[in-house]
Amino acid sequence: MQLVVHVTGARPNFPKVGPVWKALAARGVQQRLIHTGQHYDDRMSEVFFRQLDLPRPDINLGVGSGSHAVQTANIMVALEQAFLAERPALVMVYGDINSTVAAALLASKLQIPMAHVEAGLRSFDMTMPEEINRRVTDQLCDLLFVTSPEAIGHLAHEGMDTARMHFVGNPMIDTLLSSLDKLDPAGVRTEFALPDRYAVATLHRPANVDSLDAVRVLVTALHGVADLVPIYIPLHPRGRANLVEAGIEGHPGIHLMDPLGYLEFIAMVRGSALVLTDSGGVQEETTILGVPCLTMRPNTERPITISHGTNRLVTVADLVAEAGIALAREPGAAHVTPPLWDGHAGERIADIVVSWLEQG
Ligand code: UD1
Ligand code: UDP
C-alpha cells in the first residue's frame, strides 16, 4: 500500500496537518507523521497533539534549535534515514518553516514526490526566512495546495504549471472551526483573571524581536497601547529575553505569560477587543473570528485577511493611534469569509491526494 508521510516541526504546522491527516485516514490511506522537533517545549508542541487530537508522531527527529544552516542541515540528515527506510509514495509539507524547506530539498533529491499545503503565499520580502522557504518549497513540489486565490497567480508567475495547483481552502481554518465548540471562555477568563475588555498580542518575527534596539521602540509603543487597554501577551520564547530586558513588564497593563495551548489561545483571542500580532496564522484566525487585528509588519503574505478580514498592517510608529481607532469602532464589524475557508479544506486535499495516488 502506498505510504503518505507528513513532515511537521513547529507550532503553526500542527493545526494545518490535523484536518489533512484525519481526512486521509477516513479514506483508508496509510500514513506516517514525522515531527522534526524544531519546536519541542510542551507549550510549543505537545499541547497541540493533546488538544487537537493529533496522532502521536511515528518518529520525532529531535533536532531542536540552531542557526538556519544547523537546523536545516540536521533536519535533512535525520530525515534522510527515515525517508530511505519508509520509501513514501508522497511526502506532505506544511507552511514555510525550516522543517518545510529541509524536507522539500531532501525529498526532491531522493526523487520522492511532494505536496505543499499552503503553497503560493508571498510577502515579496526576501529578508524573511519564511519567504525563502516558501519559494524554494513550491518550486520542488508536485502538488501545490493553495489556501487563497491570489497564490495561484504567484505560482504561475514563477513558472509553475497550473496542473500542479489546487485551490482547496485553508486547513488551519478547518481546525479553528472544529475547535469552537471545545473552547472554555469562562474557564480562560477565570484562569487569567481577564477583564471585560482586553487586547491580546503575539510577537516572534526576527525583525520585531531579535534586535534590542527595535524591541525598545516596540515596547514603548506597546506601553502606549496598554494605556488604552490591558494587553495579554502569551510570549513566544524567541523574543522573551529581549522584551524583558527592554522593560516590557514595566507597565501595569501588560500581562506576560507563557505560550498558551491552542484552545486557551483561541478562546482568549475570540473574547478580545483587539489583537496585535506578527504571526501568519493569527491574521487568518482573527479574520474568521471577526476580531480586529493589527499586524505589526510592513507586509503580509496573507492579503486576503485585509481584503476580506479584519486585518490591517501597522508600523510601530502608528501602533498606538491605530489601536485607538480599532478600539473605538463598533464591535462585530461586517467582514466576508475568504472563499473556501469553510472547514472542508482537509477533505478536498485528501480527495486530490487519493486520486493522485491512484493515478500514480
Ligand atoms: C519558527 C519559524 C517561523 C514560524 C515560527 C512559529 C523558521 C525559519 N521559522 O520561528 O516561520 O512563524 O516558528 O512559531 O522555521 N525555542 C524554544 N522552545 C521551542 C522552540 C524554540 O525555546 O520549543 C526558542 C529557541 O531559543 C530558538 C528560538 O525559540 O532558538 C527560535 O526557534 P526557531 O524554531 O528557530 O524559530 P522560530 O522563531 O520559532
Ligand atoms: N498559538 C497558540 N498559542 C499561542 C500563540 C499562538 O496556540 O500562545 C497558535 C495560533 O492560534 C496559530 C498558531 O499558533 O494557530 C500560529 O503560530 P505562530 O504565530 O507561532 O506561527 P506563524 O503562523 O506566524 O508561522
GROMACS .gro file of N, CA and C in nm, residues 40-162:
model
  369
   40TYR      N    1   0.986   2.214   2.055
   40TYR     CA    2   0.998   2.100   2.146
   40TYR      C    3   0.941   2.128   2.285
   41ASP      N    4   0.926   2.256   2.326
   41ASP     CA    5   0.864   2.282   2.456
   41ASP      C    6   0.722   2.227   2.453
   42ASP      N    7   0.675   2.183   2.569
   42ASP     CA    8   0.537   2.132   2.576
   42ASP      C    9   0.439   2.232   2.516
   43ARG      N   10   0.454   2.361   2.551
   43ARG     CA   11   0.359   2.465   2.508
   43ARG      C   12   0.373   2.499   2.360
   44MET      N   13   0.482   2.457   2.296
   44MET     CA   14   0.501   2.487   2.154
   44MET      C   15   0.474   2.364   2.067
   45SER      N   16   0.451   2.249   2.131
   45SER     CA   17   0.442   2.126   2.052
   45SER      C   18   0.339   2.028   2.110
   46GLU      N   19   0.375   1.962   2.221
   46GLU     CA   20   0.291   1.855   2.276
   46GLU      C   21   0.146   1.895   2.297
   47VAL      N   22   0.127   2.019   2.347
   47VAL     CA   23  -0.008   2.063   2.381
   47VAL      C   24  -0.101   2.056   2.258
   48PHE      N   25  -0.046   2.079   2.140
   48PHE     CA   26  -0.128   2.074   2.018
   48PHE      C   27  -0.172   1.930   1.989
   49PHE      N   28  -0.082   1.836   2.015
   49PHE     CA   29  -0.116   1.695   1.990
   49PHE      C   30  -0.229   1.652   2.083
   50ARG      N   31  -0.220   1.698   2.210
   50ARG     CA   32  -0.326   1.662   2.305
   50ARG      C   33  -0.458   1.729   2.269
   51GLN      N   34  -0.451   1.859   2.243
   51GLN     CA   35  -0.577   1.934   2.228
   51GLN      C   36  -0.643   1.912   2.091
   52LEU      N   37  -0.563   1.888   1.989
   52LEU     CA   38  -0.619   1.876   1.853
   52LEU      C   39  -0.639   1.731   1.813
   53ASP      N   40  -0.617   1.641   1.910
   53ASP     CA   41  -0.640   1.500   1.884
   53ASP      C   42  -0.559   1.452   1.763
   54LEU      N   43  -0.432   1.492   1.762
   54LEU     CA   44  -0.343   1.451   1.653
   54LEU      C   45  -0.281   1.316   1.689
   55PRO      N   46  -0.243   1.237   1.588
   55PRO     CA   47  -0.176   1.110   1.618
   55PRO      C   48  -0.039   1.136   1.679
   56ARG      N   49   0.009   1.047   1.762
   56ARG     CA   50   0.148   1.057   1.810
   56ARG      C   51   0.239   1.053   1.689
   57PRO      N   52   0.344   1.135   1.684
   57PRO     CA   53   0.438   1.123   1.572
   57PRO      C   54   0.499   0.982   1.570
   58ASP      N   55   0.509   0.924   1.452
   58ASP     CA   56   0.575   0.793   1.441
   58ASP      C   57   0.723   0.807   1.471
   59ILE      N   58   0.779   0.922   1.431
   59ILE     CA   59   0.921   0.949   1.454
   59ILE      C   60   0.932   1.094   1.501
   60ASN      N   61   1.014   1.119   1.605
   60ASN     CA   62   1.050   1.257   1.639
   60ASN      C   63   1.200   1.268   1.621
   61LEU      N   64   1.241   1.351   1.526
   61LEU     CA   65   1.384   1.361   1.493
   61LEU      C   66   1.462   1.438   1.600
   62GLY      N   67   1.392   1.514   1.683
   62GLY     CA   68   1.456   1.582   1.796
   62GLY      C   69   1.567   1.679   1.757
   63VAL      N   70   1.550   1.750   1.646
   63VAL     CA   71   1.661   1.835   1.601
   63VAL      C   72   1.679   1.961   1.686
   64GLY      N   73   1.572   2.014   1.743
   64GLY     CA   74   1.583   2.131   1.830
   64GLY      C   75   1.622   2.258   1.757
   65SER      N   76   1.674   2.355   1.836
   65SER     CA   77   1.706   2.488   1.783
   65SER      C   78   1.847   2.493   1.727
   66GLY      N   79   1.873   2.596   1.647
   66GLY     CA   80   2.007   2.619   1.593
   66GLY      C   81   2.001   2.728   1.489
   67SER      N   82   2.115   2.761   1.432
   67SER     CA   83   2.115   2.858   1.322
   67SER      C   84   2.036   2.798   1.206
   68HIS      N   85   2.006   2.879   1.107
   68HIS     CA   86   1.933   2.826   0.991
   68HIS      C   87   2.008   2.708   0.930
   69ALA      N   88   2.139   2.725   0.912
   69ALA     CA   89   2.218   2.618   0.848
   69ALA      C   90   2.215   2.492   0.933
   70VAL      N   91   2.239   2.507   1.062
   70VAL     CA   92   2.246   2.389   1.151
   70VAL      C   93   2.110   2.320   1.154
   71GLN      N   94   2.005   2.399   1.174
   71GLN     CA   95   1.873   2.339   1.188
   71GLN      C   96   1.829   2.269   1.057
   72THR      N   97   1.848   2.340   0.946
   72THR     CA   98   1.804   2.284   0.817
   72THR      C   99   1.885   2.158   0.784
   73ALA      N  100   2.015   2.166   0.805
   73ALA     CA  101   2.101   2.051   0.773
   73ALA      C  102   2.070   1.933   0.864
   74ASN      N  103   2.052   1.959   0.993
   74ASN     CA  104   2.023   1.848   1.086
   74ASN      C  105   1.890   1.781   1.050
   75ILE      N  106   1.793   1.861   1.009
   75ILE     CA  107   1.665   1.800   0.970
   75ILE      C  108   1.686   1.712   0.848
   76MET      N  109   1.762   1.761   0.750
   76MET     CA  110   1.783   1.682   0.628
   76MET      C  111   1.855   1.550   0.658
   77VAL      N  112   1.958   1.558   0.740
   77VAL     CA  113   2.035   1.436   0.771
   77VAL      C  114   1.946   1.334   0.841
   78ALA      N  115   1.871   1.383   0.941
   78ALA     CA  116   1.789   1.288   1.017
   78ALA      C  117   1.673   1.235   0.932
   79LEU      N  118   1.616   1.322   0.849
   79LEU     CA  119   1.503   1.278   0.766
   79LEU      C  120   1.545   1.176   0.660
   80GLU      N  121   1.670   1.189   0.614
   80GLU     CA  122   1.715   1.100   0.507
   80GLU      C  123   1.699   0.953   0.548
   81GLN      N  124   1.738   0.924   0.672
   81GLN     CA  125   1.725   0.785   0.720
   81GLN      C  126   1.579   0.741   0.715
   82ALA      N  127   1.493   0.832   0.762
   82ALA     CA  128   1.350   0.797   0.769
   82ALA      C  129   1.292   0.777   0.629
   83PHE      N  130   1.326   0.865   0.536
   83PHE     CA  131   1.270   0.853   0.401
   83PHE      C  132   1.322   0.726   0.332
   84LEU      N  133   1.450   0.698   0.352
   84LEU     CA  134   1.505   0.578   0.287
   84LEU      C  135   1.442   0.452   0.345
   85ALA      N  136   1.414   0.455   0.475
   85ALA     CA  137   1.353   0.337   0.537
   85ALA      C  138   1.207   0.322   0.496
   86GLU      N  139   1.135   0.435   0.486
   86GLU     CA  140   0.990   0.428   0.462
   86GLU      C  141   0.954   0.425   0.314
   87ARG      N  142   1.038   0.483   0.229
   87ARG     CA  143   1.010   0.496   0.085
   87ARG      C  144   0.867   0.545   0.060
   88PRO      N  145   0.834   0.666   0.103
   88PRO     CA  146   0.697   0.715   0.085
   88PRO      C  147   0.660   0.732  -0.062
   89ALA      N  148   0.531   0.716  -0.092
   89ALA     CA  149   0.481   0.748  -0.225
   89ALA      C  150   0.466   0.899  -0.239
   90LEU      N  151   0.440   0.967  -0.125
   90LEU     CA  152   0.421   1.111  -0.125
   90LEU      C  153   0.464   1.166   0.011
   91VAL      N  154   0.540   1.275   0.007
   91VAL     CA  155   0.572   1.349   0.130
   91VAL      C  156   0.489   1.476   0.129
   92MET      N  157   0.425   1.505   0.244
   92MET     CA  158   0.345   1.628   0.254
   92MET      C  159   0.412   1.724   0.351
   93VAL      N  160   0.432   1.848   0.307
   93VAL     CA  161   0.493   1.951   0.392
   93VAL      C  162   0.397   2.069   0.405
   94TYR      N  163   0.417   2.146   0.512
   94TYR     CA  164   0.318   2.247   0.552
   94TYR      C  165   0.386   2.381   0.578
   95GLY      N  166   0.325   2.488   0.527
   95GLY     CA  167   0.366   2.623   0.565
   95GLY      C  168   0.504   2.660   0.512
   96ASP      N  169   0.582   2.727   0.595
   96ASP     CA  170   0.702   2.796   0.545
   96ASP      C  171   0.818   2.794   0.643
   97ILE      N  172   0.823   2.693   0.728
   97ILE     CA  173   0.929   2.691   0.830
   97ILE      C  174   1.051   2.614   0.779
   98ASN      N  175   1.157   2.615   0.857
   98ASN     CA  176   1.279   2.545   0.813
   98ASN      C  177   1.255   2.396   0.793
   99SER      N  178   1.168   2.337   0.874
   99SER     CA  179   1.138   2.194   0.855
   99SER      C  180   1.075   2.169   0.719
  100THR      N  181   0.996   2.266   0.672
  100THR     CA  182   0.927   2.252   0.542
  100THR      C  183   1.029   2.246   0.429
  101VAL      N  184   1.119   2.344   0.427
  101VAL     CA  185   1.213   2.351   0.315
  101VAL      C  186   1.317   2.239   0.324
  102ALA      N  187   1.354   2.200   0.446
  102ALA     CA  188   1.452   2.091   0.460
  102ALA      C  189   1.394   1.961   0.403
  103ALA      N  190   1.268   1.934   0.436
  103ALA     CA  191   1.204   1.811   0.386
  103ALA      C  192   1.189   1.818   0.234
  104ALA      N  193   1.157   1.937   0.183
  104ALA     CA  194   1.137   1.951   0.039
  104ALA      C  195   1.268   1.930  -0.037
  105LEU      N  196   1.375   1.990   0.013
  105LEU     CA  197   1.506   1.972  -0.054
  105LEU      C  198   1.545   1.825  -0.055
  106LEU      N  199   1.527   1.760   0.059
  106LEU     CA  200   1.568   1.621   0.069
  106LEU      C  201   1.483   1.530  -0.020
  107ALA      N  202   1.351   1.544  -0.010
  107ALA     CA  203   1.264   1.456  -0.088
  107ALA      C  204   1.290   1.474  -0.237
  108SER      N  205   1.314   1.597  -0.279
  108SER     CA  206   1.337   1.616  -0.423
  108SER      C  207   1.467   1.549  -0.466
  109LYS      N  208   1.570   1.552  -0.382
  109LYS     CA  209   1.696   1.484  -0.416
  109LYS      C  210   1.678   1.332  -0.420
  110LEU      N  211   1.587   1.283  -0.334
  110LEU     CA  212   1.561   1.138  -0.334
  110LEU      C  213   1.453   1.100  -0.436
  111GLN      N  214   1.408   1.200  -0.510
  111GLN     CA  215   1.305   1.179  -0.612
  111GLN      C  216   1.176   1.120  -0.555
  112ILE      N  217   1.142   1.170  -0.438
  112ILE     CA  218   1.013   1.133  -0.378
  112ILE      C  219   0.915   1.247  -0.408
  113PRO      N  220   0.799   1.217  -0.465
  113PRO     CA  221   0.702   1.324  -0.493
  113PRO      C  222   0.657   1.394  -0.365
  114MET      N  223   0.619   1.519  -0.382
  114MET     CA  224   0.586   1.601  -0.265
  114MET      C  225   0.464   1.687  -0.289
  115ALA      N  226   0.395   1.715  -0.178
  115ALA     CA  227   0.282   1.809  -0.180
  115ALA      C  228   0.309   1.918  -0.079
  116HIS      N  229   0.278   2.043  -0.117
  116HIS     CA  230   0.294   2.156  -0.025
  116HIS      C  231   0.157   2.213   0.010
  117VAL      N  232   0.125   2.209   0.136
  117VAL     CA  233  -0.001   2.268   0.184
  117VAL      C  234   0.028   2.411   0.227
  118GLU      N  235  -0.043   2.505   0.168
  118GLU     CA  236  -0.024   2.650   0.187
  118GLU      C  237   0.080   2.702   0.085
  119ALA      N  238   0.068   2.654  -0.036
  119ALA     CA  239   0.160   2.696  -0.142
  119ALA      C  240   0.122   2.835  -0.193
  120GLY      N  241   0.221   2.904  -0.249
  120GLY     CA  242   0.195   3.026  -0.326
  120GLY      C  243   0.177   3.154  -0.247
  121LEU      N  244   0.183   3.147  -0.113
  121LEU     CA  245   0.176   3.273  -0.036
  121LEU      C  246   0.308   3.347  -0.056
  122ARG      N  247   0.300   3.476  -0.075
  122ARG     CA  248   0.422   3.556  -0.097
  122ARG      C  249   0.412   3.689  -0.024
  123SER      N  250   0.515   3.722   0.054
  123SER     CA  251   0.526   3.856   0.114
  123SER      C  252   0.611   3.947   0.027
  124PHE      N  253   0.681   3.887  -0.070
  124PHE     CA  254   0.776   3.959  -0.156
  124PHE      C  255   0.883   4.029  -0.072
  125ASP      N  256   0.915   3.970   0.041
  125ASP     CA  257   1.014   4.026   0.133
  125ASP      C  258   1.119   3.918   0.159
  126MET      N  259   1.228   3.927   0.083
  126MET     CA  260   1.329   3.821   0.093
  126MET      C  261   1.416   3.835   0.219
  127THR      N  262   1.388   3.936   0.305
  127THR     CA  263   1.457   3.937   0.434
  127THR      C  264   1.391   3.841   0.533
  128MET      N  265   1.272   3.790   0.497
  128MET     CA  266   1.205   3.694   0.585
  128MET      C  267   1.250   3.552   0.549
  129PRO      N  268   1.298   3.476   0.646
  129PRO     CA  269   1.338   3.338   0.614
  129PRO      C  270   1.222   3.259   0.555
  130GLU      N  271   1.100   3.291   0.599
  130GLU     CA  272   0.984   3.217   0.550
  130GLU      C  273   0.963   3.236   0.400
  131GLU      N  274   0.995   3.355   0.348
  131GLU     CA  275   0.974   3.379   0.205
  131GLU      C  276   1.069   3.292   0.122
  132ILE      N  277   1.191   3.279   0.170
  132ILE     CA  278   1.287   3.191   0.101
  132ILE      C  279   1.235   3.047   0.107
  133ASN      N  280   1.191   3.007   0.225
  133ASN     CA  281   1.143   2.869   0.241
  133ASN      C  282   1.024   2.840   0.150
  134ARG      N  283   0.933   2.936   0.139
  134ARG     CA  284   0.814   2.915   0.055
  134ARG      C  285   0.851   2.901  -0.092
  135ARG      N  286   0.935   2.992  -0.139
  135ARG     CA  287   0.969   2.993  -0.282
  135ARG      C  288   1.040   2.864  -0.322
  136VAL      N  289   1.135   2.822  -0.239
  136VAL     CA  290   1.211   2.700  -0.272
  136VAL      C  291   1.117   2.579  -0.267
  137THR      N  292   1.038   2.571  -0.162
  137THR     CA  293   0.950   2.456  -0.146
  137THR      C  294   0.853   2.444  -0.264
  138ASP      N  295   0.792   2.555  -0.301
  138ASP     CA  296   0.694   2.549  -0.411
  138ASP      C  297   0.757   2.500  -0.541
  139GLN      N  298   0.880   2.544  -0.567
  139GLN     CA  299   0.946   2.501  -0.691
  139GLN      C  300   0.960   2.348  -0.697
  140LEU      N  301   0.975   2.286  -0.579
  140LEU     CA  302   1.011   2.144  -0.576
  140LEU      C  303   0.892   2.051  -0.566
  141CYS      N  304   0.773   2.106  -0.541
  141CYS     CA  305   0.660   2.018  -0.511
  141CYS      C  306   0.576   1.984  -0.634
  142ASP      N  307   0.524   1.861  -0.632
  142ASP     CA  308   0.441   1.812  -0.743
  142ASP      C  309   0.297   1.858  -0.727
  143LEU      N  310   0.249   1.862  -0.602
  143LEU     CA  311   0.112   1.907  -0.575
  143LEU      C  312   0.121   2.034  -0.491
  144LEU      N  313   0.054   2.139  -0.536
  144LEU     CA  314   0.058   2.268  -0.467
  144LEU      C  315  -0.083   2.301  -0.419
  145PHE      N  316  -0.105   2.287  -0.288
  145PHE     CA  317  -0.238   2.313  -0.231
  145PHE      C  318  -0.243   2.457  -0.183
  146VAL      N  319  -0.338   2.531  -0.240
  146VAL     CA  320  -0.342   2.676  -0.227
  146VAL      C  321  -0.459   2.716  -0.137
  147THR      N  322  -0.431   2.809  -0.044
  147THR     CA  323  -0.535   2.850   0.052
  147THR      C  324  -0.611   2.974   0.010
  148SER      N  325  -0.553   3.054  -0.079
  148SER     CA  326  -0.628   3.173  -0.124
  148SER      C  327  -0.594   3.204  -0.269
  149PRO      N  328  -0.692   3.258  -0.343
  149PRO     CA  329  -0.682   3.258  -0.490
  149PRO      C  330  -0.560   3.330  -0.546
  150GLU      N  331  -0.514   3.437  -0.481
  150GLU     CA  332  -0.403   3.512  -0.541
  150GLU      C  333  -0.275   3.429  -0.548
  151ALA      N  334  -0.268   3.325  -0.465
  151ALA     CA  335  -0.150   3.239  -0.465
  151ALA      C  336  -0.131   3.169  -0.600
  152ILE      N  337  -0.241   3.140  -0.667
  152ILE     CA  338  -0.234   3.075  -0.800
  152ILE      C  339  -0.154   3.166  -0.894
  153GLY      N  340  -0.185   3.296  -0.890
  153GLY     CA  341  -0.115   3.391  -0.977
  153GLY      C  342   0.033   3.398  -0.944
  154HIS      N  343   0.066   3.394  -0.815
  154HIS     CA  344   0.208   3.399  -0.777
  154HIS      C  345   0.283   3.277  -0.830
  155LEU      N  346   0.221   3.162  -0.818
  155LEU     CA  347   0.287   3.039  -0.863
  155LEU      C  348   0.302   3.039  -1.015
  156ALA      N  349   0.197   3.082  -1.083
  156ALA     CA  350   0.203   3.087  -1.230
  156ALA      C  351   0.312   3.184  -1.274
  157HIS      N  352   0.321   3.297  -1.205
  157HIS     CA  353   0.421   3.397  -1.238
  157HIS      C  354   0.564   3.341  -1.222
  158GLU      N  355   0.579   3.249  -1.128
  158GLU     CA  356   0.712   3.188  -1.107
  158GLU      C  357   0.733   3.067  -1.197
  159GLY      N  358   0.641   3.044  -1.288
  159GLY     CA  359   0.665   2.942  -1.390
  159GLY      C  360   0.608   2.805  -1.358
  160MET      N  361   0.532   2.794  -1.252
  160MET     CA  362   0.475   2.664  -1.218
  160MET      C  363   0.356   2.634  -1.309
  161ASP      N  364   0.343   2.506  -1.345
  161ASP     CA  365   0.234   2.460  -1.429
  161ASP      C  366   0.103   2.460  -1.348
  162THR      N  367  -0.001   2.519  -1.405
  162THR     CA  368  -0.128   2.526  -1.330
  162THR      C  369  -0.182   2.387  -1.296
   0.00000   0.00000   0.00000
